[in-house]
Structure formats: structure tokens, C-alpha cells
Short mmCIF file of C-alpha atoms and ligand atoms in Angstrom, two decimals:
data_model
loop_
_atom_site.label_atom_id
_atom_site.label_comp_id
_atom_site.label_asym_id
_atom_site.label_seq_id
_atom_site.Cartn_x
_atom_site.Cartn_y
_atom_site.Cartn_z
CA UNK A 280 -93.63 93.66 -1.88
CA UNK A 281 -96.45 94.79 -3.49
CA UNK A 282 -100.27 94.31 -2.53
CA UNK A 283 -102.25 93.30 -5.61
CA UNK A 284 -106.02 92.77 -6.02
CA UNK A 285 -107.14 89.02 -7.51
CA UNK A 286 -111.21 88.06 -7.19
CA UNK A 287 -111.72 89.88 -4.23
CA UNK A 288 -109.08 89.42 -2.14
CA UNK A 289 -105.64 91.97 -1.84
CA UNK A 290 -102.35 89.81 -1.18
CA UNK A 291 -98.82 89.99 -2.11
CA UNK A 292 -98.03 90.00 -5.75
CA UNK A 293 -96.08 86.69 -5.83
CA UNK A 294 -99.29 84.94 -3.84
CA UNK A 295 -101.30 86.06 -6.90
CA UNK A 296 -102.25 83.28 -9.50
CA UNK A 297 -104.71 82.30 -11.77
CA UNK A 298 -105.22 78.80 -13.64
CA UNK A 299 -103.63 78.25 -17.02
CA UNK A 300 -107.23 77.76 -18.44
CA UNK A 301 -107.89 81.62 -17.80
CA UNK A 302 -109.01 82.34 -21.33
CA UNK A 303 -106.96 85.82 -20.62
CA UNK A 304 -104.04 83.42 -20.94
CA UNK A 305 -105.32 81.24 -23.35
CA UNK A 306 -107.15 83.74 -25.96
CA UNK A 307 -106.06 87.02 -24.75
CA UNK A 308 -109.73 87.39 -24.02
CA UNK A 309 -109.82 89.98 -21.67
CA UNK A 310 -109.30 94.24 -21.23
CA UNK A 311 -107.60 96.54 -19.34
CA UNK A 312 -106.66 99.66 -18.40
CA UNK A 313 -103.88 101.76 -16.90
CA UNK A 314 -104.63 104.95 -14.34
CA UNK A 315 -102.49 107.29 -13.13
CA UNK A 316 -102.36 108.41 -9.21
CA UNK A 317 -100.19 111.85 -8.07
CA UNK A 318 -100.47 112.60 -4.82
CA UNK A 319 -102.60 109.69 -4.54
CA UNK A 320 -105.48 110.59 -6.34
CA UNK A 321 -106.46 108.57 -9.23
CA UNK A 322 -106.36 110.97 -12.44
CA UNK A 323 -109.76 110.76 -14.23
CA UNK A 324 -110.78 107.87 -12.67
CA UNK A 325 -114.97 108.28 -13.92
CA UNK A 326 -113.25 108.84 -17.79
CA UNK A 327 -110.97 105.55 -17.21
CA UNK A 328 -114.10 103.23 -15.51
CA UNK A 329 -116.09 104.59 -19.11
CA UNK A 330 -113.24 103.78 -21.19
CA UNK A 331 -113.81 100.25 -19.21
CA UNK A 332 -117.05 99.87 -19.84
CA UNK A 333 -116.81 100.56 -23.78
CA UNK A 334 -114.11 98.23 -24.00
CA UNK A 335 -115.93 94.92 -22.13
CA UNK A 336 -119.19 96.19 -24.05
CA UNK A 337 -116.36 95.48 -27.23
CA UNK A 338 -116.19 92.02 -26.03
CA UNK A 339 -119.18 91.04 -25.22
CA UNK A 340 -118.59 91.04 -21.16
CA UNK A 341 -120.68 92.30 -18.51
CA UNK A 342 -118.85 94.51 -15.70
CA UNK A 343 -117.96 92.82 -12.60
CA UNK A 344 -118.18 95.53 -10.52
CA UNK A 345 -120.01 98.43 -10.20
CA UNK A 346 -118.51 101.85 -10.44
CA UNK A 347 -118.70 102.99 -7.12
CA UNK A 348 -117.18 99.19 -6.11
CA UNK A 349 -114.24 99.70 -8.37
CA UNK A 350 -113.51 103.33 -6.94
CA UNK A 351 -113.37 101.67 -3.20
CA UNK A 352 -110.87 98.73 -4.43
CA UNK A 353 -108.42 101.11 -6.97
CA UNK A 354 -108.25 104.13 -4.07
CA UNK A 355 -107.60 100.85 -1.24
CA UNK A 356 -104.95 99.80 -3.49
CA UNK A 357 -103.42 103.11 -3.99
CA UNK A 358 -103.12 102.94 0.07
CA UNK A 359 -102.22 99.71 1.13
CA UNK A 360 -98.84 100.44 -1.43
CA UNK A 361 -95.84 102.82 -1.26
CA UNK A 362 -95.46 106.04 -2.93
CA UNK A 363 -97.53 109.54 -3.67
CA UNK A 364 -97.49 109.26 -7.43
CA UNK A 365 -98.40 105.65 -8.67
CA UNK A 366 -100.26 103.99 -11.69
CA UNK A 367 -102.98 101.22 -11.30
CA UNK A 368 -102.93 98.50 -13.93
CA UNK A 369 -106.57 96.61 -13.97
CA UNK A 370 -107.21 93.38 -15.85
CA UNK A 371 -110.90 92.33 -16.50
CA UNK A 372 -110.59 88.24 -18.29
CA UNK A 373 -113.51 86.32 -19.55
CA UNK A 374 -112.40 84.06 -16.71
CA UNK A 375 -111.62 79.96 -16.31
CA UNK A 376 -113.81 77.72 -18.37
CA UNK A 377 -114.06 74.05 -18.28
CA UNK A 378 -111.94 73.42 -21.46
CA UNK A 379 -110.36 75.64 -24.29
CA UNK A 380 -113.10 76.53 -26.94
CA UNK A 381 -113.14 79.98 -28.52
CA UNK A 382 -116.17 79.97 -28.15
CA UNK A 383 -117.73 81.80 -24.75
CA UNK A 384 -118.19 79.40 -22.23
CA UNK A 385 -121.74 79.21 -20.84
CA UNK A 386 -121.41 80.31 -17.37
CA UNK A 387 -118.41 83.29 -17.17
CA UNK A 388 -116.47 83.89 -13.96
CA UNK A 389 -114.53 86.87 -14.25
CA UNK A 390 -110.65 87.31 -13.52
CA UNK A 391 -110.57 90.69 -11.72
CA UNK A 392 -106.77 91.58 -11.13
CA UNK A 393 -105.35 95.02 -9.88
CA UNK A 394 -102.10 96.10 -9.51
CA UNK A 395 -100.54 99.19 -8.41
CA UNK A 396 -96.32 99.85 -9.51
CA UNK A 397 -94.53 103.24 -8.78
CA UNK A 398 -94.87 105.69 -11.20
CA UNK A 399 -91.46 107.28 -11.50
CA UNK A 400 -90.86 110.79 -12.79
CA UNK A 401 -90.34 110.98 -17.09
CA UNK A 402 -86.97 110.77 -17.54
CA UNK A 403 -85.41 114.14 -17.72
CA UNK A 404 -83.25 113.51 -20.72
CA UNK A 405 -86.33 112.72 -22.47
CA UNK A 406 -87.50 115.75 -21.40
CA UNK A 407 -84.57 117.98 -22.35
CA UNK A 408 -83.80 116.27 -25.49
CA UNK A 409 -86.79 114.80 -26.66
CA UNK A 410 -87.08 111.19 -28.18
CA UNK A 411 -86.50 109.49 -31.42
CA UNK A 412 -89.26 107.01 -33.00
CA UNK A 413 -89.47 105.12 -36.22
CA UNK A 414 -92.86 104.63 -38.62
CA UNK A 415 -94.46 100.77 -38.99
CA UNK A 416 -97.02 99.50 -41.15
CA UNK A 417 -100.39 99.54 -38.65
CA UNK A 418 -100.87 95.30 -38.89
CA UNK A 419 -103.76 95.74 -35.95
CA UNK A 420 -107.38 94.66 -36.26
CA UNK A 421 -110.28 97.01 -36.65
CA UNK A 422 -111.05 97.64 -33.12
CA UNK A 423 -108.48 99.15 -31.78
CA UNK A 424 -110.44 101.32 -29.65
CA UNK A 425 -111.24 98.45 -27.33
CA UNK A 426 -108.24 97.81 -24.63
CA UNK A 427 -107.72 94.35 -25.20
CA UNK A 428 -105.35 92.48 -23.58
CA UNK A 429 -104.43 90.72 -26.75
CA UNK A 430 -101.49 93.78 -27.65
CA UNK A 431 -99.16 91.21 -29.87
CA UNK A 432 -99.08 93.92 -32.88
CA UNK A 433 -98.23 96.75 -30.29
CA UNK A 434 -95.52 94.63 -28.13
CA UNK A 435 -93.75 93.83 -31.93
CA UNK A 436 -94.17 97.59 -33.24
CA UNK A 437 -92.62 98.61 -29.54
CA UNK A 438 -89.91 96.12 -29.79
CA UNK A 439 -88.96 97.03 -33.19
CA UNK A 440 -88.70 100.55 -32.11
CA UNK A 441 -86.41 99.61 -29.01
CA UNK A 442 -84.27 97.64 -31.72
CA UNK A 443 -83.89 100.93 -34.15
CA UNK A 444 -83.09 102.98 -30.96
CA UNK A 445 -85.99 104.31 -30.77
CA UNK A 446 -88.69 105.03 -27.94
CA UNK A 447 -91.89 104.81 -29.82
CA UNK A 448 -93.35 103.17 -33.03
CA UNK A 449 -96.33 105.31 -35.23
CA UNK A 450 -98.58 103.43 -37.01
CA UNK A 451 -99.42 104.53 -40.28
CA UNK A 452 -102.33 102.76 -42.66
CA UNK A 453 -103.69 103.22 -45.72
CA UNK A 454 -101.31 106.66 -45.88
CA UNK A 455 -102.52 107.58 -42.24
CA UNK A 456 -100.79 108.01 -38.84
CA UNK A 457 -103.26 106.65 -36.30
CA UNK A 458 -101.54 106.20 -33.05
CA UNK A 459 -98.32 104.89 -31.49
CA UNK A 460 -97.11 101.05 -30.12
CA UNK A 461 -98.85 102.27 -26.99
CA UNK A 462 -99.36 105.92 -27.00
CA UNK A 463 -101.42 108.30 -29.39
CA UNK A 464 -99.80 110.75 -31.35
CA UNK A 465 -100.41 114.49 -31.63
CA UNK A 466 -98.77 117.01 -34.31
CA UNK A 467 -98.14 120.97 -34.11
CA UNK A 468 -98.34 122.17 -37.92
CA UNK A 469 -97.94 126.05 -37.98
CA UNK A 470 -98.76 126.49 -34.57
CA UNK A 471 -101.80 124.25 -34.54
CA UNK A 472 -102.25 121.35 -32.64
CA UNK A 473 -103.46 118.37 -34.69
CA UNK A 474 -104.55 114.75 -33.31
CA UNK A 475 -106.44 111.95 -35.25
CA UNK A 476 -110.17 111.91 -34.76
CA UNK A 477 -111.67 108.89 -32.35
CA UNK A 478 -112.75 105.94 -33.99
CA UNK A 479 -111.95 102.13 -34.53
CA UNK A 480 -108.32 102.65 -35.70
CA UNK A 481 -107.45 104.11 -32.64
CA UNK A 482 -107.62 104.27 -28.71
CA UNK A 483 -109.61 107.11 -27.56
CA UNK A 484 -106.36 108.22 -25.05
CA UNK A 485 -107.28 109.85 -21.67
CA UNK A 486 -104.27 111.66 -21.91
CA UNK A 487 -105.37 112.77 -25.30
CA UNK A 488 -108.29 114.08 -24.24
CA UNK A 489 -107.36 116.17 -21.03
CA UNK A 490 -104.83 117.59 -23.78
CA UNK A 491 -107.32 118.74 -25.88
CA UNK A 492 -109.07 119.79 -22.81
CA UNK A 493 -106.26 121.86 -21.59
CA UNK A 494 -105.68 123.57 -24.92
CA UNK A 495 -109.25 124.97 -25.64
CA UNK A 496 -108.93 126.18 -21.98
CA UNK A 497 -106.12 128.24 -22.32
CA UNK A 498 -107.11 129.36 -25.98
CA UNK A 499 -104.35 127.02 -27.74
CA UNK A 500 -105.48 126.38 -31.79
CA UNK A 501 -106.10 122.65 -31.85
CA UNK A 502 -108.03 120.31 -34.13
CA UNK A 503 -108.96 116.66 -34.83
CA UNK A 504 -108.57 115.85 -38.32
CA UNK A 505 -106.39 112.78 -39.99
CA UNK A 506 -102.93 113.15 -40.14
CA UNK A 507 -101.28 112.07 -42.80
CA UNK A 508 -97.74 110.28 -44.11
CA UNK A 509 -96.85 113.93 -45.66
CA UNK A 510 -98.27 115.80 -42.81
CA UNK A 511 -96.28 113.63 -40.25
CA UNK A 512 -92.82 114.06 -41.89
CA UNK A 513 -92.73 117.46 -41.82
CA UNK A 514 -94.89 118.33 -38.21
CA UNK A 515 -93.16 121.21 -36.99
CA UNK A 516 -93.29 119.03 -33.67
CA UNK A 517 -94.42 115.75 -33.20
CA UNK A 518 -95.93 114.59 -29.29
CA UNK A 519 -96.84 110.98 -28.31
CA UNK A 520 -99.51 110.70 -25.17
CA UNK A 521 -100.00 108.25 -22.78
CA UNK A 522 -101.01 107.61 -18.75
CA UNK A 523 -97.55 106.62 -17.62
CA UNK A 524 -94.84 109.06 -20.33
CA UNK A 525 -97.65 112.06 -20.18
CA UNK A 526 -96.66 114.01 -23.51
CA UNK A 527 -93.09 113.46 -24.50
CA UNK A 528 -91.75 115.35 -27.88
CA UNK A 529 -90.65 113.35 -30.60
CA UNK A 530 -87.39 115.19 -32.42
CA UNK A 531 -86.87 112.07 -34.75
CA UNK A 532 -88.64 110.08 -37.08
CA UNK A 533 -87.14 107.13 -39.07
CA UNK A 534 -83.84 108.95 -38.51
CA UNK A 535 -84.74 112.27 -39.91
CA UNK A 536 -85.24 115.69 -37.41
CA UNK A 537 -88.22 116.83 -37.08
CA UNK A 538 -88.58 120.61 -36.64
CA UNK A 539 -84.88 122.05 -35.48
CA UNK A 540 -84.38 118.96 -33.64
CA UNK A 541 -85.39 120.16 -30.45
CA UNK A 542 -88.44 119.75 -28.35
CA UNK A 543 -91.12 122.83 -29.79
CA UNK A 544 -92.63 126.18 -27.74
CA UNK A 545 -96.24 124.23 -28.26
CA UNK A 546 -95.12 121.53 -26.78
CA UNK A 547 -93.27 123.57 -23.74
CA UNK A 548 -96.53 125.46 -23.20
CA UNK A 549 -98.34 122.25 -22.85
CA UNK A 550 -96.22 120.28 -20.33
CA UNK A 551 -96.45 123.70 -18.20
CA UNK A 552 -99.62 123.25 -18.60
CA UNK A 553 -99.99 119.16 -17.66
CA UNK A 554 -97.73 119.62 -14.64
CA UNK A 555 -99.82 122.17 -13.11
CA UNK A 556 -102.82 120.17 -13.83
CA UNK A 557 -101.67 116.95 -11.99
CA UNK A 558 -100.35 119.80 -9.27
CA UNK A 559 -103.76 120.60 -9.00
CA UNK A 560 -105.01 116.82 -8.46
CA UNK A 561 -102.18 116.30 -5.78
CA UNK A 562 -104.25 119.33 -4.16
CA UNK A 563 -107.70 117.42 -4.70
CA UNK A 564 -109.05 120.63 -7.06
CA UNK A 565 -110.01 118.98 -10.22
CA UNK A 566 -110.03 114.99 -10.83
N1 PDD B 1364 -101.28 102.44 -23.13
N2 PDD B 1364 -102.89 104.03 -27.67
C1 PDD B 1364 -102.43 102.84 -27.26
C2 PDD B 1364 -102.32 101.72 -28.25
C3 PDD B 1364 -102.07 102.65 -25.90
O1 PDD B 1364 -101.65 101.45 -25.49
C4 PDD B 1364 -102.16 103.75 -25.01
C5 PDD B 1364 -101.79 103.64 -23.56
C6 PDD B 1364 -102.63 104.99 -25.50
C7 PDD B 1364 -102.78 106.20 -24.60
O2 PDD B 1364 -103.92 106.09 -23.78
P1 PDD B 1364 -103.98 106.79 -22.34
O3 PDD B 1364 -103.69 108.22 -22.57
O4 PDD B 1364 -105.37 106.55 -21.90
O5 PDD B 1364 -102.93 106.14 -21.46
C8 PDD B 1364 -102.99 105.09 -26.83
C9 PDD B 1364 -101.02 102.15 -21.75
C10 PDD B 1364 -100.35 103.24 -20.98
C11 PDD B 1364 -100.34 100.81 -21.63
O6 PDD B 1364 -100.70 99.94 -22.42
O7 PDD B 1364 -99.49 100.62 -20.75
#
């Protein structure tokens, strides 16, 4: 069973509850974030408490929990449950109020909840063969750099996807790829590494940015710049990003190949890359 962390107390995950007047369930007023442990050690933890921060600043809600309190709880969670490579799900609600207004209640008592699942190895298929995904209209709101808990648009773009076979869903609006269901997306166009510039259309990925992080490091061409419908159809590869499916190549789009169908030499360079990285954090040499 796992251990879970609710308002200050770890327990078992089915001795975990909170009222039906949380406005998390109620409004889907809350954020959240998901971290990735190898070895377990928390992959950059200080980048994922910022991320945090911007996104409750986005909603108006003060932090709990001070940084150095939410290190302590995430690395005692990481111990109390099983397994060297795990990923940390934290949920930060605008808490219980007295009755259900949209409005912010006048006193707020946070929902804090933690929990820690497995973090199993990418598939190796997925891997090998790469993945297909399909293209959706982007339906989401204007702020889609905050982490909100309120993901309807993303959980009907993913579920599409799953429906059409696929594994991921990009978003494309007003003629521009912004992201994926829950992933961001990254192009190679004649060698060069291309990924949407931050902003409100899109989450500013961790993932996305140790990427671009990586690259400069070992001198690979790389650039944020929009990516367009045209630009997107005929990538020479196509990678989406994310915390939990690192960078997995996309050989498919809306049933046509991309590239020779095959996962591409940027993107093989780049995994090599990723894996040694996280190798390194296993080791406690970078964070
Ligand atoms: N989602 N964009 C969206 C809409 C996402 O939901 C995610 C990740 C990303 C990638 O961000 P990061 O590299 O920081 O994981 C981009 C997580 C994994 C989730 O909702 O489970």
C-alpha cells in the first residue's frame, strides 16, 4: 500500500480523504505538479517548487509551505515508499469552504496532498518503434501555463487520441502547434531542434527545458520559435516531453509518417543524452 501525504499527516492511500466541499472537487480550483525521482533523488526539484509557485501565484493562492518544508515532506515520501525510480504527484486546492460559491471563500485552508506511484521504465516498443499521435483543435483557456487541476480539455484531447490509436494529441491554434494532451512537443527540421517559445498557450515543461539544456551543452542546433501546421507535417522528427514518458519520438501524425517512419539520429543522440543525465542524478552529481 502506498503512503500518501494529506494536511500534514502521511497514511495509507485508501485512509486518505477530503470533504466533497473541497473546492478542488467542486471547481477544479487547485494546481499541481508531477516530479520525477531515479535513484531516489527528486529530478529538479528547486525548477518544479518554482513552477509551483508561478502556478498558485496564477490563482491567486498563497504557498502552504515553504520550500525547504516541501523538500523534507517530497524526499520523506520518496522513502517511506518502494522503489529507486518513482514520480511524486502534489496537489495544492483552495481548500473546504463553508458552502459552494465561486467566489474565494474568506478564510482559505489549503488541501495539501502528495503521492508517490512507481515510475516504470518507457516502454521499449515505444522506444524501438516510436509512437503514433493525431492533431486537435487547442479548445484550452489562455493560461495554460498555470498547472491547474482543472485538465478537462487535456483528459478529452488524450482520450480522443487513445480512441484513434494513438499515444498523444498536439494542439494546434490559430495555425500553431503549442503543446501536447499532456506533454510539450519538440520538432527536428534539417537537423535543428525546434520547440515553441514559453508563454500563456503553453506549459513551460521541465523536461523541455533540461532538453534545451542538454543540447546547448553538447553543441546540438536548437531554437525556440513557433511551430507551425506546415512546419509540423513535414518535421523530419517529431518528440513529445514530459516528467513521466521523458522524450518519446513521434513516427505518425493523423495517420501519415513522419520522416522514414522511424525514430530520428537527433532524437537517438538526445535520449543518450537524457539517460546519462538521470544516471548522473542516481549518482547525486547534478539535480
Ligand atoms: N504533465 N504540457 C502539459 C499540458 C502537461 O500536462 C505536461 C506534463 C507537460 C510536460 O511538463 P513536464 O516536462 O514538466 O512534465 C507539458 C504531467 C506529466 C501530468 O499531467 O501528468
Amino acid at each position: 500500500m502506498q503512503t500518501v501525504y494529506l494536511n500534514g499527516k502521511f497514511l495509507p492511500l485508501d485512509q486518505a480523504q477530503v470533504s466533497v466541499l473541497d473546492r478542488g472537487f467542486l471547481f477544479g480550483d487547485g494546481v499541481y505538479e508531477v516530479i520525477p525521482a531515479y535513484g531516489r533523488r527528486l529530478l529538479r526539484l528547486g525548477e518544479h517548487l518554482r513552477r509551483l509557485q508561478d502556478s498558485l501565484n496564477g490563482i491567486r493562492l498563497s504557498n502552504p509551505l515553504s520550500d525547504e518544508y516541501w523538500t523534507e515532506i517530497l524526499n520523506d515520501l520518496i522513502a517511506k515508499n518502494a522503489g529507486e525510480d518513482q514520480y511524486i504527484y502534489v496537489q495544492v486546492t483552495r481548500g473546504v469552504a463553508p458552502k459552494r460559491d465561486h467566489a474565494f471563500p474568506a478564510q482559505v485552508r489549503h488541501t495539501i496532498f502528495c503521492m508517490s506511484s512507481p515510475l516504470k521504465p518507457v516502454p521499449k516498443q515505444e522506444l524501438q518503434q516510436g509512437i503514433a499521435a493525431i492533431t486537435l483543435d487547442d479548445i484550452r483557456w489562455h493560461a495554460c501555463n498555470i498547472k491547474s487541476t482543472a485538465l478537462l480539455a487535456n483528459v478529452l484531447a488524450r482520450q480522443q487520441a487513445v480512441e484513434a490509436n494513438a499515444a498523444e494529441a498536439i494542439l494546434l491554434r490559430d495555425g500553431l502547434a503549442t503543446e501536447g494532451a499532456a506533454s510539450n512537443i519538440f520538432i527536428v527540421i534539417k537537423g535543428v531542434m525546434v520547440t515553441p517559445p514559453k508563454g500563456p498557450l503553453l506549459l513551460p515543461g521541465i523536461t523541455r527545458d533540461l532538453i534545451l539544456e542538454l543540447a546547448q551543452k553538447s553543441s546540438m542546433p536548437c531554437v525556440e520559435r513557433e511551430i507551425s501546421e506546415q512546419d509540423l507535417r513535414h518535421a523530419d522528427e517529431i518528440w513529445m516531453t514530459s516528467s513521466t514518458r521523458e522524450i518519446l519520438p513521434i513516427v505518425a501524425l493523423d495517420g501519415k509518417t513522419i520522416g522514414d517512419g522511424k525514430p530520428g539520429a537527433v532524437w537517438h543522440r538526445m535520449i543518450d543524452i537524457y539517460q546519462d543525465y538521470k544516471n548522473q542524478l542516481r549518482r547525486g552529481e547534478v539535480s
